[in-house]
Short mmCIF file of C-alpha atoms and ligand atoms in Angstrom, two decimals:
data_model
loop_
_atom_site.label_atom_id
_atom_site.label_comp_id
_atom_site.label_asym_id
_atom_site.label_seq_id
_atom_site.Cartn_x
_atom_site.Cartn_y
_atom_site.Cartn_z
CA MET A 1 19.98 -22.91 15.95
CA THR A 2 19.43 -20.02 18.30
CA THR A 3 21.83 -17.15 17.92
CA THR A 4 21.87 -13.76 19.51
CA LEU A 5 21.28 -11.22 16.79
CA PRO A 6 23.89 -8.49 16.39
CA ALA A 7 22.92 -4.82 16.54
CA TYR A 8 21.78 -3.35 13.20
CA ASP A 9 24.46 -0.62 13.34
CA GLU A 10 27.18 -3.25 13.68
CA VAL A 11 25.77 -5.24 10.76
CA VAL A 12 25.83 -2.30 8.35
CA ALA A 13 29.24 -1.19 9.61
CA ARG A 14 30.65 -4.60 8.71
CA TYR A 15 28.64 -5.83 5.71
CA GLU A 16 27.20 -4.41 2.50
CA PRO A 17 23.66 -5.55 1.72
CA VAL A 18 22.42 -6.24 -1.80
CA ILE A 19 18.67 -6.44 -2.18
CA GLY A 20 16.34 -7.29 -5.03
CA LEU A 21 12.58 -7.34 -5.31
CA GLU A 22 10.20 -9.52 -7.28
CA THR A 23 6.69 -8.20 -7.26
CA HIS A 24 3.60 -10.00 -8.51
CA VAL A 25 0.62 -7.90 -9.46
CA GLU A 26 -2.80 -9.35 -10.21
CA LEU A 27 -4.20 -7.35 -13.09
CA GLY A 28 -7.68 -5.95 -12.75
CA THR A 29 -8.96 -7.37 -16.04
CA ASN A 30 -12.56 -8.57 -16.21
CA THR A 31 -11.58 -12.06 -17.31
CA LYS A 32 -8.72 -14.48 -16.70
CA MET A 33 -5.51 -14.63 -18.72
CA PHE A 34 -6.33 -17.53 -21.04
CA CYS A 35 -10.09 -18.04 -20.66
CA GLY A 36 -13.28 -16.06 -20.15
CA CYS A 37 -13.80 -16.78 -16.42
CA PRO A 38 -14.47 -13.72 -14.22
CA THR A 39 -11.71 -12.50 -11.93
CA ASP A 40 -13.41 -10.72 -9.03
CA PHE A 41 -12.18 -11.43 -5.54
CA GLY A 42 -14.01 -13.56 -3.02
CA GLY A 43 -16.52 -15.88 -4.77
CA GLU A 44 -17.55 -19.33 -3.49
CA PRO A 45 -14.56 -21.63 -4.01
CA ASN A 46 -14.32 -23.25 -7.46
CA THR A 47 -17.25 -21.36 -8.99
CA ARG A 48 -15.15 -19.24 -11.38
CA VAL A 49 -13.56 -22.03 -13.34
CA CYS A 50 -13.79 -23.65 -16.77
CA PRO A 51 -11.99 -26.41 -18.68
CA VAL A 52 -9.14 -24.04 -19.64
CA CYS A 53 -8.23 -22.79 -16.16
CA LEU A 54 -8.82 -26.25 -14.70
CA GLY A 55 -6.37 -27.65 -17.25
CA LEU A 56 -8.80 -30.25 -18.60
CA PRO A 57 -7.52 -32.29 -21.56
CA GLY A 58 -8.28 -30.82 -24.96
CA SER A 59 -8.91 -27.26 -23.74
CA LEU A 60 -6.87 -24.51 -25.41
CA PRO A 61 -5.78 -21.13 -24.03
CA VAL A 62 -6.37 -17.80 -25.80
CA ALA A 63 -4.35 -14.80 -24.54
CA ASN A 64 -6.21 -11.85 -23.01
CA LYS A 65 -5.50 -8.67 -25.00
CA ALA A 66 -6.38 -6.34 -22.11
CA ALA A 67 -3.75 -8.09 -19.96
CA ILE A 68 -1.10 -7.71 -22.65
CA GLU A 69 -1.96 -4.03 -23.02
CA ALA A 70 -1.76 -3.49 -19.24
CA THR A 71 1.63 -5.22 -19.09
CA ILE A 72 3.01 -3.06 -21.90
CA ARG A 73 1.74 0.07 -20.14
CA ILE A 74 3.45 -1.05 -16.92
CA GLY A 75 6.67 -1.64 -18.88
CA LEU A 76 6.45 1.80 -20.46
CA ALA A 77 5.79 3.49 -17.11
CA LEU A 78 8.90 1.73 -15.78
CA ASN A 79 10.99 2.99 -18.72
CA CYS A 80 11.43 -0.49 -20.22
CA SER A 81 12.01 -1.52 -23.82
CA ILE A 82 9.02 -3.39 -25.20
CA ALA A 83 9.72 -6.59 -27.14
CA THR A 84 8.62 -6.56 -30.76
CA TRP A 85 8.30 -10.35 -30.67
CA CYS A 86 8.20 -12.71 -27.72
CA ARG A 87 6.66 -15.94 -26.54
CA PHE A 88 4.98 -17.47 -23.56
CA ALA A 89 6.77 -20.38 -21.94
CA ARG A 90 5.72 -23.41 -19.94
CA LYS A 91 7.11 -23.51 -16.44
CA ASN A 92 6.75 -27.08 -15.32
CA TYR A 93 6.15 -27.94 -11.73
CA PHE A 94 3.88 -30.20 -9.81
CA TYR A 95 1.82 -28.47 -7.17
CA PRO A 96 -1.81 -29.07 -6.26
CA ASP A 97 -2.76 -25.43 -6.84
CA MET A 98 -1.54 -25.73 -10.47
CA PRO A 99 -4.20 -27.78 -12.23
CA LYS A 100 -2.21 -28.18 -15.46
CA ASN A 101 1.01 -29.09 -13.61
CA PHE A 102 2.61 -26.23 -15.47
CA GLN A 103 2.19 -22.50 -15.40
CA ILE A 104 2.09 -20.44 -18.57
CA SER A 105 4.67 -17.74 -17.95
CA GLN A 106 7.47 -16.03 -19.82
CA TYR A 107 11.05 -17.11 -19.54
CA ASP A 108 13.86 -15.86 -21.77
CA GLU A 109 11.59 -13.65 -23.89
CA PRO A 110 9.83 -11.29 -21.50
CA LEU A 111 7.50 -8.61 -22.85
CA CYS A 112 9.37 -5.70 -21.22
CA VAL A 113 13.05 -5.42 -20.28
CA ASP A 114 15.70 -3.08 -18.94
CA GLY A 115 13.92 -0.16 -17.31
CA TYR A 116 14.12 1.77 -14.07
CA LEU A 117 12.05 3.42 -11.38
CA ASP A 118 13.26 6.43 -9.39
CA VAL A 119 12.28 6.45 -5.74
CA GLU A 120 12.91 8.98 -3.02
CA VAL A 121 14.42 7.99 0.29
CA ASN A 122 15.24 10.66 2.87
CA GLY A 123 15.03 13.34 0.21
CA GLU A 124 17.49 11.55 -2.11
CA THR A 125 16.62 9.91 -5.39
CA VAL A 126 17.60 6.26 -5.75
CA ARG A 127 17.31 4.75 -9.23
CA ILE A 128 16.15 1.13 -9.08
CA GLY A 129 16.96 -0.86 -12.21
CA ILE A 130 14.14 -2.98 -13.60
CA GLU A 131 15.36 -6.19 -15.19
CA ARG A 132 12.10 -7.43 -16.65
CA VAL A 133 8.33 -7.22 -16.59
CA HIS A 134 6.56 -10.34 -17.78
CA LEU A 135 3.10 -11.78 -17.95
CA GLU A 136 1.94 -15.09 -16.50
CA GLU A 137 -1.08 -16.71 -14.88
CA ASP A 138 -1.77 -16.96 -11.18
CA THR A 139 -2.09 -20.27 -9.36
CA GLY A 140 -5.04 -21.44 -7.28
CA LYS A 141 -5.08 -21.26 -3.51
CA THR A 142 -4.43 -24.09 -1.09
CA LEU A 143 -5.99 -24.13 2.35
CA HIS A 144 -4.57 -26.49 4.98
CA VAL A 145 -7.17 -27.37 7.59
CA GLY A 146 -6.98 -29.00 11.01
CA GLY A 147 -3.55 -27.80 12.12
CA ALA A 148 -2.81 -24.97 14.51
CA THR A 149 -0.70 -22.88 12.14
CA GLY A 150 -2.61 -23.09 8.85
CA ARG A 151 0.48 -24.66 7.32
CA ILE A 152 0.62 -28.15 5.90
CA HIS A 153 2.41 -29.43 9.01
CA GLY A 154 -0.17 -30.89 11.36
CA ALA A 155 -3.05 -30.35 8.92
CA THR A 156 -5.62 -33.13 8.54
CA GLU A 157 -6.70 -32.15 5.04
CA SER A 158 -5.89 -29.64 2.31
CA LEU A 159 -8.46 -27.89 0.14
CA VAL A 160 -7.83 -26.21 -3.20
CA ASP A 161 -9.73 -23.26 -4.67
CA TYR A 162 -9.12 -22.64 -8.38
CA ASN A 163 -10.98 -19.31 -8.63
CA ARG A 164 -7.63 -17.53 -8.68
CA ALA A 165 -6.02 -19.99 -11.11
CA GLY A 166 -5.45 -18.24 -14.43
CA ILE A 167 -5.87 -14.64 -13.23
CA PRO A 168 -3.35 -12.54 -15.17
CA LEU A 169 -0.31 -11.86 -13.10
CA VAL A 170 2.50 -9.49 -13.96
CA GLU A 171 5.90 -10.14 -12.46
CA ILE A 172 8.20 -7.16 -12.07
CA VAL A 173 11.81 -8.02 -11.23
CA THR A 174 14.40 -5.47 -10.21
CA LYS A 175 18.06 -5.71 -11.01
CA PRO A 176 20.18 -6.35 -7.90
CA ILE A 177 20.34 -3.17 -5.81
CA PRO A 178 23.74 -2.74 -4.16
CA GLY A 179 25.10 0.34 -2.40
CA THR A 180 22.16 1.28 -0.20
CA GLY A 181 23.95 0.35 3.06
CA ALA A 182 21.95 1.00 6.19
CA LEU A 183 19.07 2.34 4.12
CA ALA A 184 18.43 -1.01 2.36
CA PRO A 185 15.19 -1.74 4.29
CA GLU A 186 13.84 1.77 3.61
CA VAL A 187 14.82 1.59 -0.07
CA ALA A 188 12.95 -1.70 -0.41
CA ARG A 189 9.85 -0.19 1.13
CA ALA A 190 10.11 3.02 -0.89
CA TYR A 191 10.39 0.99 -4.10
CA VAL A 192 7.31 -1.13 -3.40
CA THR A 193 5.38 1.98 -2.35
CA GLU A 194 6.33 3.86 -5.51
CA LEU A 195 5.64 0.83 -7.68
CA ARG A 196 2.21 0.44 -6.07
CA ASP A 197 1.47 4.11 -6.76
CA VAL A 198 2.58 3.77 -10.39
CA LEU A 199 0.37 0.70 -10.86
CA ARG A 200 -2.54 2.48 -9.24
CA SER A 201 -2.10 5.55 -11.44
CA LEU A 202 -2.14 3.26 -14.49
CA GLY A 203 -5.40 1.73 -13.24
CA VAL A 204 -4.18 -1.78 -14.04
CA SER A 205 -4.72 -3.33 -10.61
CA ASP A 206 -6.35 -2.51 -7.30
CA VAL A 207 -2.90 -3.21 -5.75
CA ARG A 208 -4.27 -4.35 -2.39
CA MET A 209 -1.48 -6.12 -0.55
CA GLU A 210 -3.85 -7.50 2.10
CA GLU A 211 -5.99 -9.20 -0.56
CA GLY A 212 -2.90 -10.48 -2.32
CA SER A 213 -3.31 -8.50 -5.54
CA LEU A 214 0.19 -7.10 -4.92
CA ARG A 215 2.67 -9.60 -3.50
CA CYS A 216 6.32 -9.13 -2.91
CA ASP A 217 9.32 -11.45 -2.60
CA VAL A 218 12.41 -9.86 -1.15
CA ASN A 219 15.93 -11.03 -1.97
CA THR A 220 18.66 -10.19 0.48
CA SER A 221 22.38 -10.96 0.69
CA LEU A 222 25.35 -9.59 2.60
CA ASN A 223 28.97 -9.31 1.57
CA LEU A 224 32.14 -7.88 3.08
CA PRO A 225 33.26 -4.62 1.44
CA GLY A 226 35.27 -5.26 -1.73
CA GLN A 227 34.24 -8.91 -1.91
CA GLU A 228 31.79 -10.73 -4.15
CA TRP A 229 28.10 -10.53 -3.41
CA GLY A 230 26.93 -13.07 -0.88
CA THR A 231 24.47 -15.93 -1.28
CA ARG A 232 20.94 -14.54 -1.36
CA THR A 233 17.78 -15.72 0.27
CA GLU A 234 14.30 -15.03 -1.05
CA THR A 235 11.66 -14.08 1.50
CA LYS A 236 8.26 -14.93 0.03
CA ASN A 237 4.90 -13.23 0.01
CA VAL A 238 5.62 -10.29 2.23
CA ASN A 239 2.19 -8.72 2.34
CA SER A 240 2.42 -5.19 3.66
CA LEU A 241 4.70 -2.23 3.02
CA ARG A 242 5.85 -2.28 6.61
CA SER A 243 6.66 -5.98 6.32
CA VAL A 244 8.85 -5.34 3.26
CA GLU A 245 11.05 -3.12 5.39
CA ARG A 246 11.00 -5.49 8.36
CA ALA A 247 11.75 -8.54 6.21
CA VAL A 248 14.93 -6.97 4.77
CA ARG A 249 16.10 -5.81 8.17
CA SER A 250 15.39 -9.13 9.83
CA GLU A 251 17.16 -11.08 7.07
CA MET A 252 20.20 -8.79 7.29
CA LEU A 253 20.44 -9.41 11.03
CA ARG A 254 19.96 -13.16 10.67
CA GLN A 255 22.54 -13.50 7.90
CA ALA A 256 25.06 -11.39 9.80
CA ALA A 257 24.63 -13.65 12.83
CA VAL A 258 25.22 -16.77 10.68
CA LEU A 259 28.23 -15.25 8.90
CA GLY A 260 29.62 -13.84 12.15
CA ALA A 261 29.57 -17.33 13.68
CA GLY A 262 31.56 -18.66 10.70
CA GLY A 263 28.53 -20.22 9.01
CA ARG A 264 27.34 -20.09 5.40
CA ILE A 265 24.10 -18.75 3.98
CA THR A 266 21.98 -21.35 2.22
CA GLN A 267 20.27 -20.29 -0.99
CA GLU A 268 16.63 -20.87 -0.09
CA THR A 269 13.21 -19.34 0.10
CA ARG A 270 12.11 -18.14 3.51
CA HIS A 271 8.76 -17.22 5.01
CA PHE A 272 8.19 -13.93 6.77
CA HIS A 273 6.09 -14.00 9.93
CA GLU A 274 4.05 -10.87 10.59
CA ASP A 275 3.73 -11.61 14.30
CA THR A 276 7.40 -12.07 15.20
CA GLY A 277 9.03 -10.18 12.32
CA ASP A 278 11.32 -13.22 11.73
CA THR A 279 11.85 -15.38 8.70
CA THR A 280 12.00 -19.18 8.72
CA PRO A 281 13.29 -21.48 5.98
CA GLY A 282 10.94 -22.74 3.28
CA ARG A 283 11.95 -25.06 0.47
CA SER A 284 15.43 -24.89 -0.94
CA LYS A 285 15.27 -22.77 -4.05
CA GLU A 286 14.67 -24.42 -7.42
CA THR A 287 16.89 -23.29 -10.22
CA ALA A 288 15.62 -22.42 -13.67
CA THR A 289 16.63 -25.86 -15.03
CA ASP A 290 14.32 -27.56 -12.51
CA TYR A 291 11.38 -25.95 -14.29
CA ARG A 292 12.28 -27.34 -17.75
CA TYR A 293 10.98 -24.25 -19.49
CA PHE A 294 10.00 -24.53 -23.13
CA PRO A 295 8.01 -22.29 -25.49
CA GLU A 296 4.25 -22.73 -24.97
CA PRO A 297 3.07 -24.67 -28.04
CA ASP A 298 -0.62 -23.80 -27.61
CA LEU A 299 -0.17 -20.05 -28.01
CA VAL A 300 1.00 -17.93 -30.93
CA PRO A 301 3.94 -15.59 -30.28
CA LEU A 302 3.24 -12.04 -29.11
CA ALA A 303 4.28 -9.34 -31.56
CA PRO A 304 2.98 -5.97 -30.37
CA ASP A 305 2.76 -3.46 -33.23
CA PRO A 306 5.29 -0.68 -32.47
CA ALA A 307 2.71 1.93 -33.55
CA TRP A 308 0.30 0.56 -30.92
CA VAL A 309 3.05 0.65 -28.28
CA GLN A 310 3.72 4.29 -29.23
CA GLU A 311 0.04 5.07 -28.80
CA LEU A 312 0.01 3.46 -25.37
CA LYS A 313 3.11 5.43 -24.41
CA ALA A 314 1.60 8.73 -25.50
CA ALA A 315 -1.52 8.00 -23.48
CA LEU A 316 0.23 7.18 -20.16
CA PRO A 317 -1.12 9.23 -17.25
CA GLU A 318 1.01 11.62 -15.23
CA LEU A 319 3.16 9.36 -13.06
CA PRO A 320 3.02 9.67 -9.26
CA ARG A 321 6.37 11.34 -8.76
CA LEU A 322 5.56 14.24 -11.11
CA HIS A 323 2.02 14.32 -9.82
CA ARG A 324 3.27 14.66 -6.23
CA ARG A 325 5.58 17.50 -7.21
CA ARG A 326 2.70 19.34 -8.78
CA LEU A 327 0.55 18.82 -5.69
CA GLN A 328 3.33 19.96 -3.39
CA GLN A 329 3.52 23.23 -5.30
CA ALA A 330 -0.23 23.67 -5.42
CA TRP A 331 -0.53 23.02 -1.70
CA GLY A 332 2.44 25.24 -0.89
CA LEU A 333 4.20 22.62 1.21
CA SER A 334 7.88 22.40 2.17
CA ASP A 335 9.76 19.18 1.35
CA ALA A 336 9.49 18.13 4.99
CA ASP A 337 5.74 18.78 5.14
CA MET A 338 5.22 16.88 1.89
CA GLN A 339 7.28 14.03 3.30
CA SER A 340 5.02 13.76 6.34
CA VAL A 341 1.99 13.67 4.03
CA LEU A 342 3.68 10.85 2.09
CA ASN A 343 4.69 8.95 5.22
CA ALA A 344 1.11 9.09 6.43
CA GLY A 345 -0.11 7.69 3.09
CA ALA A 346 -2.35 10.75 2.78
CA VAL A 347 -1.55 12.21 -0.64
CA GLU A 348 -4.57 10.85 -2.47
CA LEU A 349 -6.85 11.38 0.50
CA ILE A 350 -5.91 15.04 0.79
CA GLU A 351 -6.13 15.47 -2.96
CA ALA A 352 -9.64 14.03 -3.00
CA THR A 353 -10.66 16.12 0.02
CA VAL A 354 -9.49 19.27 -1.74
CA ALA A 355 -11.38 18.18 -4.86
CA ALA A 356 -14.46 17.85 -2.66
CA GLY A 357 -14.17 21.50 -1.64
CA ALA A 358 -11.86 21.78 1.40
CA THR A 359 -8.77 23.97 1.43
CA PRO A 360 -5.44 22.09 1.28
CA ALA A 361 -4.60 23.30 4.81
CA ALA A 362 -7.89 22.05 6.27
CA ALA A 363 -7.68 18.73 4.44
CA ARG A 364 -4.14 18.20 5.66
CA LYS A 365 -5.09 19.14 9.22
CA TRP A 366 -7.78 16.43 9.47
CA TRP A 367 -5.92 13.65 7.68
CA LEU A 368 -2.56 14.18 9.39
CA GLY A 369 -4.06 15.09 12.76
CA GLU A 370 -7.10 13.39 14.20
CA LEU A 371 -7.44 10.68 11.53
CA SER A 372 -3.74 9.68 11.45
CA ARG A 373 -3.75 9.47 15.22
CA ARG A 374 -6.73 7.11 15.12
CA ALA A 375 -5.18 5.05 12.32
CA ASN A 376 -2.01 4.61 14.36
CA GLU A 377 -3.93 3.71 17.50
CA THR A 378 -6.03 1.10 15.77
CA GLY A 379 -3.30 -0.15 13.42
CA VAL A 380 -5.25 0.36 10.19
CA GLU A 381 -4.19 2.13 7.02
CA LEU A 382 -5.34 5.73 6.85
CA ALA A 383 -7.34 4.99 3.70
CA ASP A 384 -9.30 2.33 5.60
CA ILE A 385 -10.05 4.45 8.64
CA GLY A 386 -13.76 4.74 7.83
CA ALA A 387 -13.92 8.42 6.89
CA THR A 388 -13.99 9.40 3.20
CA PRO A 389 -12.53 12.55 1.63
CA THR A 390 -16.06 13.74 0.84
CA GLN A 391 -17.05 13.41 4.49
CA VAL A 392 -13.94 15.26 5.67
CA ALA A 393 -14.67 18.09 3.22
CA GLU A 394 -18.27 18.20 4.43
CA LEU A 395 -17.09 18.35 8.05
CA GLN A 396 -14.79 21.25 7.29
CA GLY A 397 -17.65 22.98 5.47
CA LEU A 398 -19.70 22.82 8.70
CA VAL A 399 -16.77 24.34 10.62
CA ASP A 400 -16.39 27.10 8.03
CA ALA A 401 -20.10 27.86 8.22
CA GLY A 402 -19.81 28.28 12.00
CA LYS A 403 -22.08 25.30 12.68
CA LEU A 404 -19.33 23.30 14.37
CA ASN A 405 -16.36 24.45 16.37
CA ASP A 406 -13.16 22.46 16.49
CA LYS A 407 -14.11 20.41 19.51
CA LEU A 408 -17.58 19.54 18.19
CA ALA A 409 -16.10 18.73 14.80
CA ARG A 410 -13.83 16.16 16.40
CA THR A 411 -16.83 14.56 18.12
CA VAL A 412 -18.69 14.47 14.80
CA LEU A 413 -15.64 12.92 13.13
CA GLU A 414 -15.63 10.16 15.75
CA GLY A 415 -19.19 9.43 14.70
CA VAL A 416 -18.18 9.36 11.03
CA VAL A 417 -15.38 6.88 11.75
CA ALA A 418 -17.84 4.77 13.76
CA GLY A 419 -20.10 4.62 10.70
CA GLU A 420 -22.96 6.73 12.09
CA GLY A 421 -23.50 8.58 8.81
CA SER A 422 -22.51 11.84 7.18
CA PRO A 423 -21.20 14.75 9.28
CA THR A 424 -24.46 16.69 8.81
CA GLU A 425 -26.54 13.69 9.85
CA ILE A 426 -24.42 13.10 12.93
CA MET A 427 -24.47 16.78 13.88
CA THR A 428 -28.26 16.81 13.61
CA ASN A 429 -28.95 13.42 15.21
CA ARG A 430 -26.62 14.01 18.14
CA LYS A 431 -27.64 17.69 18.46
CA LEU A 432 -24.05 18.87 18.25
CA GLU A 433 -24.57 22.07 16.33
CA VAL A 434 -23.00 25.24 17.73
CA VAL A 435 -25.63 27.34 19.51
CA SER A 436 -25.24 30.94 18.35
CA ASP A 437 -28.87 31.90 18.82
CA THR A 438 -28.67 34.71 21.45
CA GLY A 439 -32.06 33.83 22.92
CA ALA A 440 -30.91 30.31 23.73
CA LEU A 441 -27.63 31.53 25.22
CA THR A 442 -28.92 34.40 27.35
CA ALA A 443 -30.01 32.16 30.22
CA ALA A 444 -26.63 30.42 30.35
CA VAL A 445 -24.84 33.79 30.31
CA ASP A 446 -26.98 35.18 33.12
CA GLU A 447 -26.41 32.02 35.11
CA ALA A 448 -22.63 32.31 34.70
CA ILE A 449 -22.64 35.95 35.78
CA ALA A 450 -24.77 35.16 38.85
CA ALA A 451 -22.54 32.24 39.81
CA ASN A 452 -19.30 34.25 39.52
CA PRO A 453 -19.99 37.67 41.10
CA ALA A 454 -16.33 38.48 41.78
CA ILE A 455 -15.31 37.91 38.16
CA ALA A 456 -18.34 39.83 36.95
CA ASP A 457 -17.30 42.79 39.12
CA LYS A 458 -13.80 42.73 37.60
CA VAL A 459 -15.29 42.94 34.11
CA ARG A 460 -17.60 45.75 35.25
CA SER A 461 -14.57 47.67 36.54
CA GLY A 462 -13.00 47.52 33.08
CA LYS A 463 -10.88 44.33 33.20
CA VAL A 464 -12.37 42.97 29.99
CA ALA A 465 -9.85 40.10 29.86
CA ALA A 466 -11.57 38.57 32.89
CA ALA A 467 -14.60 37.87 30.66
CA GLY A 468 -12.71 34.81 29.36
CA ALA A 469 -13.47 32.92 32.59
CA LEU A 470 -17.19 33.62 32.16
CA VAL A 471 -17.07 32.46 28.53
CA GLY A 472 -15.40 29.28 29.81
CA ALA A 473 -18.20 28.78 32.36
CA VAL A 474 -20.86 29.11 29.66
CA MET A 475 -18.99 26.71 27.35
CA LYS A 476 -18.96 24.22 30.21
CA THR A 477 -22.68 24.41 30.95
CA THR A 478 -23.48 24.16 27.22
CA GLN A 479 -21.05 21.26 26.79
CA GLY A 480 -18.95 23.16 24.29
CA GLN A 481 -21.84 23.85 21.97
CA ALA A 482 -22.11 27.60 22.50
CA ASP A 483 -20.61 29.89 19.91
CA ALA A 484 -17.82 31.49 21.91
CA GLN A 485 -17.94 34.81 20.01
CA THR A 486 -21.64 35.24 20.65
CA VAL A 487 -21.25 34.36 24.34
CA ARG A 488 -18.47 36.90 24.73
CA ALA A 489 -20.52 39.60 23.07
CA LEU A 490 -23.50 38.84 25.33
CA ILE A 491 -21.35 39.01 28.50
CA LEU A 492 -19.79 42.32 27.53
CA GLU A 493 -23.16 43.69 26.57
CA ARG A 494 -24.40 42.99 30.10
CA LEU A 495 -21.35 44.02 32.11
CA THR A 496 -19.92 47.04 30.33
CA PRO A 497 -21.66 50.37 29.82
ZN1 LIG B 502 -11.54 -20.44 -16.89
#
């Protein structure tokens, strides 16, 4: 069915969106959830497997304590209550990437419940309720080969890699989030961003969306004001922050078009497409009864000692929101300036650059200026631009020492981004250092004076401002490498009594 999509403004004028987010986080433990297999990303397929994570008969799981500890810390950081007793559950479903034909998860007895996370959107705080945080194991990965799309349709064969099967996975589920109106897409993005930062500050995961260690499913529904919430769809595996926002917006537009034409929304999972920004239907959504959950008989219940939980709570790091406030004060930034640092994803980069010796103003200048511009042009995240905070601090150090001027520093930075080495190496190898040695500059100064007699006469007659044109001429012949102050002094020395 092809429908013309309504304008976003019309959609939010007519309907109220309710969103919800389910986020899966692969924990950065050394070993898998129920066996001793290593967890690092990217090995040869099916080399990090054993009888337990392959589900071979007779093998028995043993829970990973580090994963339980990480999950409790996540729950505490999200202001949840921690269960004093809970169990793992079997979630039964048949899928080739699930070697046991069930997943060990948690069902009605999650480890952490009823918390919240405050996020900031347009300078306002929105409190997102957290329904539960539970622990489960990841599935393997299926690869469909031979088709054009990489999906099972049209594929000639499917391959399965079980290296990921059994990696500890934490699922964080929000309560439904009503009342955000037109801001729903931004709220969704702000929540995932804040959650990612919290998880990173806890050090429990590398939270890389592009490698799948943080994955997000986005629930969206629309209702008319004053009426019951609408039927929701679940958009699966949205794998970038930008896509979280786009997926909500696109689903709101699609649902409004269906409802506006008198249709009904089907409860289903949908796939988000990065290229078009659309969603298409996946399978119709299973309900909990389809999974025939029951308590996992091969594992003992979890009963975290409250004293241990208290210890973990007391040892939580400063959480990102407080941390950002402290940085904002230390850097002397207005709310708006801090917001642009946040929007650029530059907080940690600037912080690390300052730690490496640059002033906050200089660090901010490079990351929000030249480097952000390049990141936007090339469509990569600022953190992946190819320059490190240490290199940026080193570059600024060369500027402060008078070895590079602004223009030369930008050229050196291009070299850094291109992987040519450290700023000092690039400056030396490409002979970019500012020339302030008077001996080396004298010839260029004399040449400029000889080539511009009229201007030289003006300076001689006392119009010192005219010297600027001669400085410009010298900068040109030295390709910007002359130290402008020295050049100016040399010119005046020659032309004024
Ligand atoms: Zn294993």
